[in-house]
Amino acid sequence: MTLLAVEDLHTYYGEAHILQGVSITVGEGEVVTLIGRNGAGKTTTLRSIMGVARPRRGRVAFRGEDVTGLGPHEIARRGIAWVPEERRVLPNLTVLENLRLGALGAGRDNGAASFDDVLAFFPRLRERIAQKGRFLSGGEQQMLAIARGLVARPRLMLVDEPTEGLAPLLVENLTGILGEISRRGTTILLVEQTLEVAMTLSHRLYVMDQGRIQFEGTPEALRREPAIQQRFLGV
Ligand SMILES: Nc1ncnc2c1ncn2[C@@H]1O[C@H](COP(=O)(O)OP(=O)(O)OP(=O)(O)O)[C@@H](O)[C@H]1O
Ligand SMILES: [Mg+2]
């Protein structure tokens, strides 16, 4: 079943025409990745889905319902969680308090929530549950940002460049965790710049450049297209 259908989105920042007719779909249970260079429009696509940026043209449908034009709070309430590029971990709150905030935002905190099922993905965070955000490493902050999205029990999670700035071992670790989250039933729309991470995790990929989708297909199909990889991803 198609969970998310984005059709012909045109989004502007002022007069700058950033998204020039972006169409993507995400099926239930899939990991779909948007990949492309800096400035391609990946984050703008996620912002347009969340209702943070307002598309001038096009349509966003979630679970068959037209949600175009709804604000971020409404979109979140319908079951989409957004883990933004900037991890936005609150430095003076503990790991547990940061998680509570994520649950509260989605109306899911009953005060007694232990988040055990979410923390099962992140043993390192569980160890540091009482630690303040500012004492976490970059990798731990990224894990907390993802965990905070998960406590909202989303049907779809948008994750923007989770591996950016992380050391190779952590990238590998996080890739494993995202794969596990997917296998346990959360659908993921991922933004990535690391081709290998995208290839490992995705069922399908969209290559984006200059506000347009330039290629869509499976990782195997993209492997057979060195010219596309070279032209749009510079690899
Ligand atoms: N708030 C803004 N106001 C004006 N222009 C913006 C704004 N945010 C982004 N842009 C421009 O829109 C284009 C797309 O940006 P976007 O952030 O969507 O790219 P991206 O693919 O996420 O890049 P990155 O990989 O660097 O995160 C870029 O040219 C960028 O300079
Ligand atoms: Mg971005």
Short mmCIF file of C-alpha atoms and ligand atoms in Angstrom, two decimals:
data_model
loop_
_atom_site.label_atom_id
_atom_site.label_comp_id
_atom_site.label_asym_id
_atom_site.label_seq_id
_atom_site.Cartn_x
_atom_site.Cartn_y
_atom_site.Cartn_z
CA MET A 1 0.00 0.00 0.00
CA THR A 2 1.19 3.52 -0.78
CA LEU A 3 1.68 5.35 2.48
CA LEU A 4 2.97 8.64 1.12
CA ALA A 5 2.41 10.07 -2.34
CA VAL A 6 4.05 13.36 -3.27
CA GLU A 7 2.89 14.67 -6.64
CA ASP A 8 4.44 17.43 -8.69
CA LEU A 9 5.59 19.62 -5.80
CA HIS A 10 6.75 23.12 -6.57
CA THR A 11 8.22 24.95 -3.59
CA TYR A 12 9.75 28.42 -3.58
CA TYR A 13 11.90 30.34 -1.14
CA GLY A 14 10.89 33.88 -2.01
CA GLU A 15 11.20 34.03 -5.79
CA ALA A 16 13.66 31.13 -5.97
CA HIS A 17 11.94 28.14 -7.55
CA ILE A 18 13.52 25.33 -5.51
CA LEU A 19 11.39 22.21 -6.04
CA GLN A 20 10.49 21.97 -9.71
CA GLY A 21 7.90 19.22 -9.86
CA VAL A 22 8.99 16.59 -7.37
CA SER A 23 7.01 13.33 -7.30
CA ILE A 24 7.84 10.45 -4.98
CA THR A 25 6.01 7.59 -3.33
CA VAL A 26 6.75 5.58 -0.22
CA GLY A 27 5.06 2.24 0.29
CA GLU A 28 4.19 0.78 3.66
CA GLY A 29 7.26 -0.98 5.09
CA GLU A 30 9.73 0.51 2.64
CA VAL A 31 12.94 2.41 3.18
CA VAL A 32 13.05 4.99 0.40
CA THR A 33 16.06 7.27 0.08
CA LEU A 34 16.43 10.69 -1.48
CA ILE A 35 20.01 11.16 -2.46
CA GLY A 36 21.74 14.10 -4.08
CA ARG A 37 24.36 16.80 -3.71
CA ASN A 38 24.28 19.78 -1.36
CA GLY A 39 21.51 22.15 -2.34
CA ALA A 40 19.65 19.60 -4.48
CA GLY A 41 16.40 20.21 -2.58
CA LYS A 42 16.29 17.14 -0.33
CA THR A 43 15.57 18.98 2.91
CA THR A 44 13.12 21.25 1.13
CA THR A 45 11.22 18.15 0.02
CA LEU A 46 10.96 16.94 3.63
CA ARG A 47 9.99 20.44 4.79
CA SER A 48 7.27 20.53 2.13
CA ILE A 49 5.91 17.15 3.27
CA MET A 50 5.85 18.32 6.90
CA GLY A 51 4.08 21.57 6.04
CA VAL A 52 7.02 23.68 7.21
CA ALA A 53 7.55 24.97 3.67
CA ARG A 54 4.35 25.63 1.72
CA PRO A 55 4.41 24.27 -1.82
CA ARG A 56 2.88 26.59 -4.42
CA ARG A 57 1.77 23.69 -6.56
CA GLY A 58 1.39 19.96 -6.14
CA ARG A 59 -0.06 17.57 -3.64
CA VAL A 60 0.96 15.52 -0.61
CA ALA A 61 -1.22 12.55 0.27
CA PHE A 62 -0.69 10.43 3.37
CA ARG A 63 -2.64 7.20 3.79
CA GLY A 64 -4.84 8.28 0.93
CA GLU A 65 -5.73 11.59 2.53
CA ASP A 66 -4.80 14.94 1.01
CA VAL A 67 -2.66 16.67 3.65
CA THR A 68 -1.30 19.47 1.43
CA GLY A 69 -1.31 22.77 3.25
CA LEU A 70 -1.64 21.34 6.76
CA GLY A 71 0.81 22.63 9.36
CA PRO A 72 3.61 20.57 10.92
CA HIS A 73 1.66 19.82 14.07
CA GLU A 74 -1.26 18.39 12.09
CA ILE A 75 1.07 16.35 9.91
CA ALA A 76 2.81 14.96 13.00
CA ARG A 77 -0.54 14.05 14.54
CA ARG A 78 -1.38 12.01 11.46
CA GLY A 79 1.69 9.86 12.04
CA ILE A 80 4.72 11.38 10.34
CA ALA A 81 7.79 12.05 12.48
CA TRP A 82 10.58 14.28 11.26
CA VAL A 83 14.18 13.91 12.39
CA PRO A 84 15.73 17.11 11.03
CA GLU A 85 19.30 17.70 9.86
CA GLU A 86 20.18 19.74 12.90
CA ARG A 87 19.69 17.24 15.66
CA ARG A 88 18.14 19.74 18.05
CA VAL A 89 18.82 17.77 21.19
CA LEU A 90 17.99 19.99 24.15
CA PRO A 91 21.30 20.40 25.97
CA ASN A 92 19.95 21.02 29.46
CA LEU A 93 17.46 18.18 29.45
CA THR A 94 18.39 14.56 30.10
CA VAL A 95 18.05 11.82 27.52
CA LEU A 96 14.80 10.70 29.17
CA GLU A 97 13.42 14.25 29.24
CA ASN A 98 14.30 14.71 25.58
CA LEU A 99 12.37 11.51 24.81
CA ARG A 100 9.41 12.68 26.89
CA LEU A 101 9.30 15.83 24.82
CA GLY A 102 9.13 13.77 21.63
CA ALA A 103 6.25 11.73 23.01
CA LEU A 104 4.49 14.81 24.35
CA GLY A 105 4.65 16.50 20.96
CA ALA A 106 2.73 13.57 19.51
CA GLY A 107 0.34 13.34 22.48
CA ARG A 108 1.82 9.99 23.52
CA ASP A 109 3.26 10.68 26.96
CA ASN A 110 1.25 9.36 29.86
CA GLY A 111 3.97 10.34 32.33
CA ALA A 112 4.90 6.74 33.05
CA ALA A 113 6.21 5.81 29.63
CA SER A 114 9.52 4.00 29.89
CA PHE A 115 10.26 3.94 26.17
CA ASP A 116 11.72 0.44 26.62
CA ASP A 117 10.87 -0.70 23.12
CA VAL A 118 12.50 2.36 21.57
CA LEU A 119 15.56 2.16 23.82
CA ALA A 120 15.99 -1.48 22.80
CA PHE A 121 17.38 -0.11 19.51
CA PHE A 122 19.84 2.14 21.36
CA PRO A 123 21.65 0.36 24.20
CA ARG A 124 24.10 3.26 24.45
CA LEU A 125 21.28 5.74 25.08
CA ARG A 126 19.77 3.49 27.70
CA GLU A 127 23.06 3.60 29.59
CA ARG A 128 23.05 7.37 29.42
CA ILE A 129 19.35 7.91 30.14
CA ALA A 130 19.97 10.38 33.00
CA GLN A 131 22.75 12.24 31.22
CA LYS A 132 22.12 15.77 29.96
CA GLY A 133 21.97 16.30 26.20
CA ARG A 134 25.05 18.48 26.14
CA PHE A 135 27.25 15.65 27.42
CA LEU A 136 26.34 13.34 24.54
CA SER A 137 28.71 12.74 21.63
CA GLY A 138 27.60 13.63 18.10
CA GLY A 139 26.65 10.01 17.44
CA GLU A 140 24.66 9.75 20.65
CA GLN A 141 22.84 12.99 19.85
CA GLN A 142 21.89 11.59 16.46
CA MET A 143 20.60 8.44 18.11
CA LEU A 144 18.59 10.52 20.56
CA ALA A 145 17.12 12.56 17.71
CA ILE A 146 15.97 9.33 16.02
CA ALA A 147 14.72 7.84 19.29
CA ARG A 148 12.74 11.02 19.93
CA GLY A 149 11.06 10.56 16.56
CA LEU A 150 10.28 6.91 17.33
CA VAL A 151 8.59 7.53 20.68
CA ALA A 152 5.87 9.31 18.74
CA ARG A 153 5.06 5.85 17.22
CA PRO A 154 5.08 7.22 13.69
CA ARG A 155 3.83 5.31 10.67
CA LEU A 156 6.42 7.13 8.63
CA MET A 157 9.68 8.62 9.78
CA LEU A 158 11.54 11.23 7.75
CA VAL A 159 15.25 11.14 8.62
CA ASP A 160 17.48 13.86 7.21
CA GLU A 161 21.17 12.97 6.79
CA PRO A 162 21.58 10.98 10.00
CA THR A 163 25.16 9.92 9.24
CA GLU A 164 26.48 13.39 8.46
CA GLY A 165 29.64 14.19 10.37
CA LEU A 166 29.88 10.81 12.05
CA ALA A 167 32.98 8.62 12.13
CA PRO A 168 32.87 5.51 9.88
CA LEU A 169 32.30 3.08 12.73
CA LEU A 170 29.34 5.11 13.97
CA VAL A 171 27.95 5.36 10.46
CA GLU A 172 28.02 1.58 10.28
CA ASN A 173 26.41 1.29 13.69
CA LEU A 174 23.66 3.76 12.82
CA THR A 175 23.01 2.08 9.46
CA GLY A 176 22.45 -1.17 11.35
CA ILE A 177 20.06 0.52 13.76
CA LEU A 178 18.03 2.14 10.97
CA GLY A 179 17.79 -1.24 9.24
CA GLU A 180 16.53 -2.80 12.45
CA ILE A 181 13.97 -0.02 12.96
CA SER A 182 12.71 -0.68 9.45
CA ARG A 183 12.53 -4.45 9.96
CA ARG A 184 10.52 -3.86 13.13
CA GLY A 185 7.88 -2.07 11.10
CA THR A 186 8.58 1.64 10.77
CA THR A 187 8.49 2.99 7.23
CA ILE A 188 11.36 5.38 6.51
CA LEU A 189 11.95 8.18 4.03
CA LEU A 190 15.66 8.82 4.35
CA VAL A 191 17.83 11.62 3.04
CA GLU A 192 21.45 10.57 2.59
CA GLN A 193 24.56 11.74 0.84
CA THR A 194 26.55 8.60 1.50
CA LEU A 195 25.82 6.32 -1.41
CA GLU A 196 26.86 3.13 0.39
CA VAL A 197 24.53 3.81 3.32
CA ALA A 198 21.68 4.49 0.91
CA MET A 199 22.44 1.36 -1.10
CA THR A 200 22.55 -0.80 2.01
CA LEU A 201 19.32 0.43 3.54
CA SER A 202 16.99 1.28 0.69
CA HIS A 203 14.36 -0.67 -1.14
CA ARG A 204 14.22 2.17 -3.66
CA LEU A 205 16.11 5.40 -4.23
CA TYR A 206 15.42 8.74 -5.84
CA VAL A 207 18.37 10.73 -7.11
CA MET A 208 17.66 14.43 -6.86
CA ASP A 209 19.43 17.34 -8.52
CA GLN A 210 18.48 21.00 -8.88
CA GLY A 211 15.02 20.48 -7.49
CA ARG A 212 14.10 17.58 -9.75
CA ILE A 213 14.09 13.81 -9.53
CA GLN A 214 16.65 12.57 -12.01
CA PHE A 215 16.49 8.83 -11.38
CA GLU A 216 14.26 6.41 -9.56
CA GLY A 217 14.95 2.75 -8.96
CA THR A 218 16.31 -0.02 -6.78
CA PRO A 219 19.91 0.00 -5.52
CA GLU A 220 20.70 -2.69 -8.11
CA ALA A 221 19.32 -0.50 -10.89
CA LEU A 222 21.40 2.46 -9.68
CA ARG A 223 24.52 0.29 -9.58
CA ARG A 224 24.01 -0.37 -13.29
CA GLU A 225 24.02 3.38 -14.00
CA PRO A 226 27.54 4.66 -13.41
CA ALA A 227 26.80 7.69 -15.60
CA ILE A 228 23.97 8.78 -13.30
CA GLN A 229 26.11 8.20 -10.23
CA GLN A 230 28.90 10.25 -11.77
CA ARG A 231 26.70 13.07 -13.02
CA PHE A 232 24.49 13.61 -9.99
CA LEU A 233 26.41 12.13 -7.10
CA GLY A 234 29.96 12.73 -8.24
CA VAL A 235 31.17 9.22 -7.45
N1 LIG B 1 15.47 29.23 3.96
C1 LIG B 1 15.94 29.33 2.72
N2 LIG B 1 15.84 30.49 2.03
C2 LIG B 1 16.32 30.58 0.75
N3 LIG B 1 16.88 29.58 0.10
C3 LIG B 1 17.03 28.42 0.73
C4 LIG B 1 16.58 28.22 2.08
N4 LIG B 1 16.86 26.95 2.45
C5 LIG B 1 17.45 26.38 1.38
N5 LIG B 1 17.55 27.24 0.37
C6 LIG B 1 18.11 26.94 -0.97
O1 LIG B 1 17.30 25.95 -1.55
C7 LIG B 1 18.08 25.00 -2.26
C8 LIG B 1 17.78 23.61 -1.75
O2 LIG B 1 18.18 23.52 -0.39
P1 LIG B 1 17.97 22.21 0.48
O3 LIG B 1 18.32 22.59 1.88
O4 LIG B 1 16.65 21.64 0.23
O5 LIG B 1 19.09 21.26 -0.14
P2 LIG B 1 19.61 19.84 0.38
O6 LIG B 1 19.54 18.93 -0.77
O7 LIG B 1 18.93 19.46 1.63
O8 LIG B 1 21.15 20.17 0.66
P3 LIG B 1 22.13 19.64 1.83
O9 LIG B 1 22.60 18.30 1.37
O10 LIG B 1 23.23 20.64 1.83
O11 LIG B 1 21.38 19.58 3.11
C9 LIG B 1 19.53 25.45 -2.10
O12 LIG B 1 19.88 26.16 -3.23
C10 LIG B 1 19.49 26.34 -0.89
O13 LIG B 1 20.48 27.33 -0.99
MG MG B 2 19.56 19.16 3.52
#
